[in-house]
CSV table of C-alpha atoms in Angstrom, one decimal:
chain,number,residue,atom,x,y,z
A,66,MET,CA,31.4,13.5,-13.9
A,67,SER,CA,34.2,14.8,-11.9
A,68,GLN,CA,35.2,14.1,-8.0
A,69,THR,CA,34.8,18.4,-7.5
A,70,SER,CA,31.4,18.4,-8.8
A,71,ILE,CA,30.1,15.2,-7.2
A,72,GLY,CA,30.9,16.8,-3.8
A,73,ARG,CA,29.4,20.3,-4.1
A,74,GLN,CA,25.9,18.4,-5.3
A,75,SER,CA,26.4,16.1,-2.1
A,76,ALA,CA,26.9,19.0,-0.1
A,77,SER,CA,24.3,21.1,-1.3
A,78,TYR,CA,22.1,17.9,-0.9
A,79,ARG,CA,23.3,17.9,3.0
A,80,GLN,CA,22.4,21.4,3.6
A,81,GLY,CA,18.1,20.5,2.8
A,82,LEU,CA,18.4,18.2,5.7
A,83,VAL,CA,17.2,18.9,9.3
A,84,LEU,CA,18.3,15.9,11.8
A,85,GLY,CA,18.2,13.5,8.3
A,86,LEU,CA,14.9,14.8,7.7
A,87,THR,CA,13.9,16.6,4.3
A,88,MET,CA,11.8,20.0,4.5
A,89,ALA,CA,8.5,18.0,3.1
A,90,GLU,CA,8.7,15.6,5.7
A,91,ILE,CA,9.3,18.0,8.6
A,92,MET,CA,6.3,20.0,7.1
A,93,LEU,CA,4.2,16.5,6.8
A,94,LEU,CA,5.2,16.3,11.0
A,95,LEU,CA,4.4,19.5,12.1
A,96,VAL,CA,0.7,19.0,10.1
A,97,PHE,CA,0.2,15.5,12.2
A,98,CYS,CA,0.8,17.2,15.2
A,99,LEU,CA,-1.4,19.8,15.0
A,100,LEU,CA,-3.7,17.3,13.9
A,101,ILE,CA,-3.3,15.8,16.8
A,102,ALA,CA,-3.7,19.0,19.2
A,103,VAL,CA,-6.8,20.0,17.7
A,104,GLY,CA,-8.3,16.2,18.4
A,105,VAL,CA,-7.4,16.5,22.0
A,106,ALA,CA,-9.1,19.9,22.0
A,107,LEU,CA,-11.8,18.6,20.3
A,108,SER,CA,-12.2,15.8,23.1
A,109,ASN,CA,-11.7,18.3,26.1
A,110,GLU,CA,-14.8,20.3,24.7
A,111,ARG,CA,-16.7,17.3,24.3
A,112,ALA,CA,-16.2,16.2,27.7
A,113,GLN,CA,-17.3,19.5,29.2
A,114,ARG,CA,-20.2,19.7,26.6
A,115,ASP,CA,-21.7,16.4,28.1
A,116,ALA,CA,-20.9,17.6,31.6
A,117,ALA,CA,-22.7,20.5,30.7
A,118,LEU,CA,-25.5,18.6,29.5
A,119,ALA,CA,-25.9,16.4,32.3
A,120,GLN,CA,-26.2,19.3,34.6
A,121,LEU,CA,-28.9,20.8,32.7
A,122,LYS,CA,-30.8,17.8,32.7
A,123,ARG,CA,-30.5,17.7,36.4
A,124,VAL,CA,-31.7,21.0,36.8
A,125,GLU,CA,-34.2,20.5,34.3
A,126,THR,CA,-35.6,17.5,36.5
A,127,ALA,CA,-35.6,19.4,39.7
A,128,ALA,CA,-36.7,22.2,38.4
A,129,ALA,CA,-40.1,20.0,37.1
A,130,SER,CA,-40.3,18.6,40.5
A,131,ASN,CA,-40.3,22.2,42.3
A,132,ALA,CA,-43.1,23.1,39.3
A,133,THR,CA,-45.2,20.1,39.9
A,134,ILE,CA,-45.2,21.4,44.0
A,135,VAL,CA,-45.8,25.0,43.3
A,136,ASP,CA,-48.3,24.2,40.8
A,137,ALA,CA,-50.0,21.9,43.6
A,138,ILE,CA,-49.6,24.8,45.7
A,139,ARG,CA,-51.3,27.1,43.0
A,140,ARG,CA,-54.5,25.1,42.4
A,141,ASN,CA,-54.9,24.7,46.4
A,142,SER,CA,-56.2,28.8,46.7
A,143,ARG,CA,-55.8,28.9,50.3
A,144,LEU,CA,-52.4,27.9,50.9
A,145,ALA,CA,-51.5,30.1,48.3
A,146,GLN,CA,-52.6,33.1,50.0
A,147,LEU,CA,-51.3,31.8,53.1
A,148,ILE,CA,-47.5,31.5,51.7
A,149,ASP,CA,-48.4,34.7,50.0
A,150,ARG,CA,-48.8,36.6,53.3
A,151,ASN,CA,-46.5,34.8,55.1
A,152,ALA,CA,-43.8,35.5,52.6
A,153,ARG,CA,-43.9,39.1,52.3
A,154,GLY,CA,-41.4,40.8,54.9
A,155,THR,CA,-39.6,37.4,55.7
A,156,SER,CA,-36.2,36.6,54.9
A,157,GLN,CA,-34.6,34.3,52.4
A,158,HIS,CA,-33.2,31.6,55.4
A,159,ASP,CA,-36.9,31.7,56.5
A,160,ILE,CA,-38.5,30.9,52.9
A,161,ASP,CA,-35.9,28.4,52.0
A,162,GLU,CA,-36.4,27.0,55.8
A,163,PHE,CA,-40.1,26.6,55.1
A,164,TRP,CA,-39.6,25.1,51.7
A,165,ARG,CA,-37.5,22.6,53.4
A,166,LYS,CA,-40.0,21.6,55.8
A,167,LEU,CA,-42.7,21.5,53.4
A,168,VAL,CA,-40.8,19.0,51.2
A,169,GLU,CA,-39.8,16.9,54.4
A,170,SER,CA,-43.3,16.7,55.5
A,171,ASN,CA,-44.7,15.8,51.8
A,172,ASP,CA,-42.1,13.1,52.1
A,173,VAL,CA,-43.4,12.1,55.1
A,174,VAL,CA,-47.2,11.8,54.2
A,175,THR,CA,-46.1,9.5,50.8
A,176,ARG,CA,-43.9,7.0,53.2
A,177,MET,CA,-47.5,7.0,55.7
A,178,GLU,CA,-49.9,6.6,52.5
A,179,ARG,CA,-47.6,3.8,51.5
A,180,GLU,CA,-47.7,2.1,54.4
A,181,GLY,CA,-51.2,1.9,54.4
A,182,VAL,CA,-52.3,5.4,56.6
A,183,PRO,CA,-55.0,7.2,54.4
A,184,LEU,CA,-54.4,11.1,53.8
A,185,ALA,CA,-58.3,11.4,55.7
A,186,ALA,CA,-56.6,9.9,59.0
A,187,LEU,CA,-53.6,11.8,59.2
A,188,ARG,CA,-55.6,14.9,58.9
A,189,GLU,CA,-58.7,14.4,61.7
A,190,ASP,CA,-56.3,11.9,63.8
A,191,GLY,CA,-53.3,13.9,64.0
A,192,THR,CA,-53.5,14.5,67.7
A,193,THR,CA,-55.0,10.2,68.6
A,194,ILE,CA,-51.8,9.2,66.1
A,195,ALA,CA,-49.2,12.1,68.2
A,196,LYS,CA,-50.6,10.4,71.6
A,197,LEU,CA,-49.2,6.5,70.1
A,198,GLN,CA,-46.2,7.8,68.8
A,199,GLU,CA,-45.3,9.1,72.7
A,200,LEU,CA,-46.6,5.7,74.2
A,201,ILE,CA,-44.4,4.0,71.6
A,202,ALA,CA,-41.4,6.1,72.4
A,203,GLU,CA,-41.8,5.2,76.1
A,204,GLY,CA,-41.4,1.3,75.3
A,205,ILE,CA,-45.8,0.8,75.3
A,206,ASN,CA,-46.9,-1.3,72.9
A,207,PRO,CA,-50.0,0.7,70.8
A,208,ASP,CA,-51.9,-2.9,70.5
A,209,LYS,CA,-52.6,-4.1,74.1
A,210,VAL,CA,-53.4,0.0,74.2
A,211,ALA,CA,-56.1,-0.8,71.7
A,212,ARG,CA,-57.3,-3.9,73.0
A,213,ALA,CA,-57.7,-2.4,76.5
A,214,MET,CA,-59.4,0.1,75.0
A,215,ALA,CA,-61.9,-1.7,72.3
A,216,LEU,CA,-62.5,-4.2,75.9
A,217,ALA,CA,-63.4,-1.4,78.3
A,218,SER,CA,-65.6,0.1,75.3
A,219,ALA,CA,-67.7,-3.0,75.0
A,220,VAL,CA,-67.6,-3.0,79.1
A,221,GLU,CA,-69.2,0.3,79.0
A,222,ALA,CA,-71.7,-0.1,76.5
A,223,SER,CA,-73.2,-2.8,78.3
A,224,ALA,CA,-72.8,-1.1,81.6
A,225,ALA,CA,-75.3,1.4,80.0
A,226,SER,CA,-77.8,-1.0,79.1
A,227,LYS,CA,-77.3,-3.7,82.3
A,228,GLY,CA,-75.7,-3.6,85.6
A,229,LEU,CA,-72.9,-5.6,85.6
A,230,GLY,CA,-73.1,-7.2,88.6
A,231,ARG,CA,-76.5,-9.0,87.2
A,232,LEU,CA,-74.3,-10.2,84.2
A,233,THR,CA,-74.7,-14.2,83.9
A,234,PRO,CA,-71.3,-16.1,83.2
A,235,PRO,CA,-72.3,-16.7,79.6
A,236,GLU,CA,-73.0,-12.9,79.3
A,237,ALA,CA,-69.6,-11.8,80.8
A,238,ALA,CA,-68.2,-14.6,78.2
A,239,ALA,CA,-70.0,-12.9,75.3
A,240,LEU,CA,-68.4,-9.7,76.6
A,241,LEU,CA,-65.5,-10.6,76.5
A,242,GLU,CA,-65.6,-12.4,73.0
A,243,LYS,CA,-67.3,-8.9,72.1
A,244,GLY,CA,-63.8,-7.1,73.0
A,245,ILE,CA,-61.7,-9.1,71.4
A,246,ALA,CA,-64.0,-8.8,68.1
A,247,ALA,CA,-63.8,-4.9,68.4
A,248,ASN,CA,-60.0,-5.0,68.5
A,249,ARG,CA,-59.3,-7.6,65.2
A,250,ALA,CA,-57.3,-5.9,62.8
A,251,PRO,CA,-60.4,-5.4,59.6
A,252,ASP,CA,-59.9,-7.8,56.6
A,253,PRO,CA,-57.9,-5.9,53.8
A,254,ALA,CA,-60.6,-7.1,51.5
A,255,SER,CA,-63.2,-5.6,53.3
A,256,ARG,CA,-61.9,-2.4,54.4
A,257,LYS,CA,-63.9,-0.7,52.2
A,258,SER,CA,-67.3,-2.3,53.1
A,259,GLY,CA,-69.3,0.7,53.3
A,260,HIS,CA,-70.3,0.7,56.3
A,261,ASN,CA,-68.9,3.8,57.4
A,262,TRP,CA,-70.9,7.1,55.7
A,263,PRO,CA,-68.3,8.9,53.6
A,264,PRO,CA,-67.9,12.6,54.5
A,265,ILE,CA,-70.0,15.2,52.7
A,266,ILE,CA,-68.1,18.4,51.1
A,267,ASN,CA,-69.8,21.4,51.4
A,268,LEU,CA,-69.0,24.2,49.5
A,269,SER,CA,-70.6,27.7,50.8
A,270,GLU,CA,-69.8,30.8,51.8
A,271,ALA,CA,-67.9,29.6,54.5
A,272,GLY,CA,-64.8,28.7,51.5
A,273,GLY,CA,-65.6,31.6,49.9
A,274,TYR,CA,-67.8,29.3,46.9
A,275,PHE,CA,-71.7,30.2,46.7
A,276,PHE,CA,-73.8,31.4,44.3
A,277,ALA,CA,-75.6,34.9,43.6
A,278,THR,CA,-79.0,35.7,44.8
A,279,GLY,CA,-81.4,34.1,42.0
A,280,SER,CA,-78.2,32.7,39.8
A,281,ALA,CA,-77.0,29.3,39.1
A,282,GLU,CA,-73.6,30.7,37.3
A,283,LEU,CA,-70.3,29.7,38.5
A,284,THR,CA,-67.6,32.6,39.6
A,285,PRO,CA,-64.4,31.9,38.4
A,286,ASP,CA,-62.9,30.9,41.8
A,287,PHE,CA,-65.6,28.3,42.2
A,288,THR,CA,-65.0,26.5,38.9
A,289,ALA,CA,-61.4,26.4,39.7
A,290,ALA,CA,-61.9,24.9,43.1
A,291,LEU,CA,-64.3,22.2,41.5
A,292,ARG,CA,-61.7,21.6,39.1
A,293,THR,CA,-59.0,20.9,41.2
A,294,VAL,CA,-58.9,20.4,44.9
A,295,VAL,CA,-63.3,19.1,44.7
A,296,VAL,CA,-62.3,16.7,42.3
A,297,ASP,CA,-59.2,15.4,43.9
A,298,ARG,CA,-61.4,15.0,47.1
A,299,LEU,CA,-64.0,13.0,45.2
A,300,LEU,CA,-61.4,10.5,43.9
A,301,GLN,CA,-59.4,10.1,47.7
A,302,ILE,CA,-63.2,9.7,49.1
A,303,ALA,CA,-64.0,7.1,46.3
A,304,ASP,CA,-60.7,5.1,46.7
A,305,GLU,CA,-61.1,5.5,50.7
A,306,PHE,CA,-64.9,3.9,50.6
A,307,ASP,CA,-65.4,2.3,47.4
A,308,VAL,CA,-68.2,4.5,46.1
A,309,ASP,CA,-68.7,5.2,42.0
A,310,VAL,CA,-72.2,7.4,42.8
A,311,ILE,CA,-71.4,11.3,43.1
A,312,GLU,CA,-74.7,13.2,44.2
A,313,VAL,CA,-74.7,17.3,43.7
A,314,ILE,CA,-77.5,19.0,46.1
A,315,GLY,CA,-78.0,22.6,44.9
A,316,HIS,CA,-79.2,24.7,47.8
A,317,THR,CA,-81.1,28.1,48.2
A,318,ASP,CA,-81.6,30.3,50.6
A,319,GLU,CA,-85.6,31.6,51.7
A,320,GLN,CA,-85.5,34.8,49.4
A,321,PRO,CA,-88.5,34.0,47.3
A,322,VAL,CA,-87.8,33.8,43.4
A,323,VAL,CA,-88.8,36.5,41.5
A,324,ALA,CA,-89.6,34.9,38.0
A,325,ASN,CA,-90.0,37.3,35.2
A,326,ARG,CA,-90.3,34.6,32.8
A,327,PRO,CA,-92.6,31.2,33.7
A,328,SER,CA,-90.6,28.1,34.4
A,329,ASN,CA,-89.3,26.1,31.3
A,330,LEU,CA,-87.5,23.3,33.5
A,331,ASP,CA,-90.1,20.6,32.6
A,332,ARG,CA,-89.2,21.3,28.7
A,333,THR,CA,-85.6,21.7,28.7
A,334,LEU,CA,-84.3,19.7,31.5
A,335,ALA,CA,-83.9,16.5,28.9
A,336,SER,CA,-81.6,19.1,26.5
A,337,VAL,CA,-79.3,19.8,29.2
A,338,THR,CA,-78.9,16.6,30.8
A,339,GLN,CA,-78.4,15.1,27.5
A,340,GLY,CA,-75.9,17.8,26.8
A,341,PHE,CA,-77.5,19.3,24.1
A,342,ASN,CA,-77.8,22.7,25.9
A,343,GLY,CA,-76.0,24.4,28.9
A,344,THR,CA,-77.3,25.3,31.8
A,345,ASP,CA,-77.8,28.7,31.0
A,346,ALA,CA,-80.8,27.7,28.6
A,347,LEU,CA,-82.9,26.6,32.1
A,348,GLN,CA,-85.6,29.4,33.5
A,349,TRP,CA,-86.8,28.9,36.9
A,350,GLY,CA,-89.8,29.9,38.5
A,351,ASP,CA,-89.1,28.8,42.4
A,352,ASN,CA,-86.4,28.0,44.6
A,353,ALA,CA,-86.7,24.0,43.9
A,354,GLY,CA,-86.2,24.7,40.1
A,355,LEU,CA,-82.9,27.2,41.3
A,356,GLY,CA,-81.7,24.6,43.4
A,357,LEU,CA,-81.5,22.0,40.6
A,358,ALA,CA,-80.0,24.6,38.2
A,359,ARG,CA,-77.1,25.0,40.3
A,360,ALA,CA,-76.8,21.3,40.7
A,361,LEU,CA,-77.0,20.8,37.0
A,362,ALA,CA,-73.9,23.9,36.5
A,363,VAL,CA,-71.9,21.7,38.8
A,364,VAL,CA,-72.6,18.1,37.3
A,365,GLU,CA,-72.5,19.8,34.0
A,366,LEU,CA,-68.8,20.9,34.9
A,367,LEU,CA,-67.4,17.9,36.5
A,368,SER,CA,-69.1,15.8,34.1
A,369,THR,CA,-66.0,17.2,31.6
A,370,ASP,CA,-63.1,15.7,33.7
A,371,PRO,CA,-61.9,12.7,32.0
A,372,ARG,CA,-61.0,11.5,35.9
A,373,LEU,CA,-64.8,11.1,36.8
A,374,ARG,CA,-65.9,9.4,34.0
A,375,ASN,CA,-66.5,6.4,35.3
A,376,PHE,CA,-68.4,7.9,38.1
A,377,ARG,CA,-72.6,8.4,38.2
A,378,ILE,CA,-72.9,12.3,38.8
A,379,LEU,CA,-76.6,12.7,39.9
A,380,PRO,CA,-78.0,16.2,40.3
A,381,LEU,CA,-80.0,16.5,43.1
A,382,SER,CA,-82.2,20.0,44.6
A,383,ALA,CA,-82.8,21.0,48.3
A,384,ALA,CA,-84.1,24.1,47.6
A,385,GLN,CA,-84.5,26.3,51.0
A,386,LEU,CA,-85.7,23.4,52.9
A,387,ILE,CA,-82.4,22.4,54.7
A,388,GLY,CA,-80.4,24.6,56.5
A,389,ILE,CA,-76.4,24.6,57.4
A,390,ASP,CA,-76.7,22.7,60.4
A,391,GLY,CA,-78.7,20.0,58.3
A,392,ARG,CA,-82.4,20.2,59.8
A,393,ILE,CA,-84.8,21.2,58.2
A,394,THR,CA,-85.6,24.9,58.2
A,395,ARG,CA,-87.7,26.5,60.2
A,396,PHE,CA,-88.5,29.0,57.5
A,397,ASP,CA,-87.5,32.1,59.6
A,398,GLY,CA,-84.6,33.5,58.1
A,399,HIS,CA,-86.2,35.1,54.4
A,400,GLY,CA,-83.0,37.5,54.0
A,401,ASP,CA,-79.4,37.3,51.7
A,402,VAL,CA,-77.9,34.4,53.6
A,403,GLN,CA,-75.1,33.7,51.0
A,404,GLU,CA,-74.1,30.5,53.2
A,405,ARG,CA,-77.2,29.1,52.0
A,406,ARG,CA,-76.5,29.1,48.4
A,407,ARG,CA,-74.3,26.3,48.3
A,408,ILE,CA,-73.8,23.2,46.5
A,409,GLU,CA,-72.8,20.2,48.9
A,410,ILE,CA,-71.5,17.0,47.6
A,411,ARG,CA,-72.1,13.2,48.9
A,412,MET,CA,-70.8,10.1,47.4
A,413,ARG,CA,-72.5,6.3,47.8
A,414,LYS,CA,-72.2,2.9,46.4
A,415,SER,CA,-74.3,2.1,43.5
A,416,THR,CA,-77.2,-0.3,43.7
């Protein structure tokens, strides 16, 4: 091969090189660069997706928490009506401020319950607690105040029965010991001693829950209240007073029962209490039977709640004998009195 031919071939080869690389090598390099760029883009997109998922999870958690609070408000019909009434014509800022205070109040109550202050004490003794807070702010020791109040109560109790000037030294010493004992903190194990009677839950026309004349049927609002507010209150009382018996007492007004059919309670009560028949199978011939049928209707509903499965739920009838003041009736109110067609629920410890 001549020198001229070799030179031409060498020149042709050099024309196919770019920066010392062949065209095939350049294409491979470009493909590699594109793969790197795609990988970086996918990594950025994955990071953005993970951040979006984390934000979504936080939003869902907050929404679930808000939904729990809203559901609790909806179960309390009075609170829901109050919020709905106050929300009309109210600015968004006022609504947000009200919600913030509601959440803060819930947190405060939760912390106080964790410290051993029962919810009933917060509800019933709010004024006393506020006064104690004022005393603490002024640097006064509430323990000393409590001891002084206990001693004063013991002195007043003794003074009612005998003159203080006639107290003998032993009696005076006993009086002081009684005052000190009254101020001693109760033993946590005996806090649920049962000496304090649990409060009575009274469901009547005053709360919007009552029976129609001559009926033992529960209205939808009555049923909703029993499933939510009443059961929650029963569980709270059981925890505070260590009780496990629920007594449901049915009451009537003094209107005579007009019975188109004879009473079948003697034959049907057993099948109702054992769950073979519902309370709609009951027929009563007087107010005593009507009161018992109303109590059985409530017992039947409460017995379906799994939270009360460890409780003994008993139906009782007071008929028209006990007025709303807790006294034996004088039989002078023969008319249509809604608040007397009520249910009372008492709790006690089983014997």
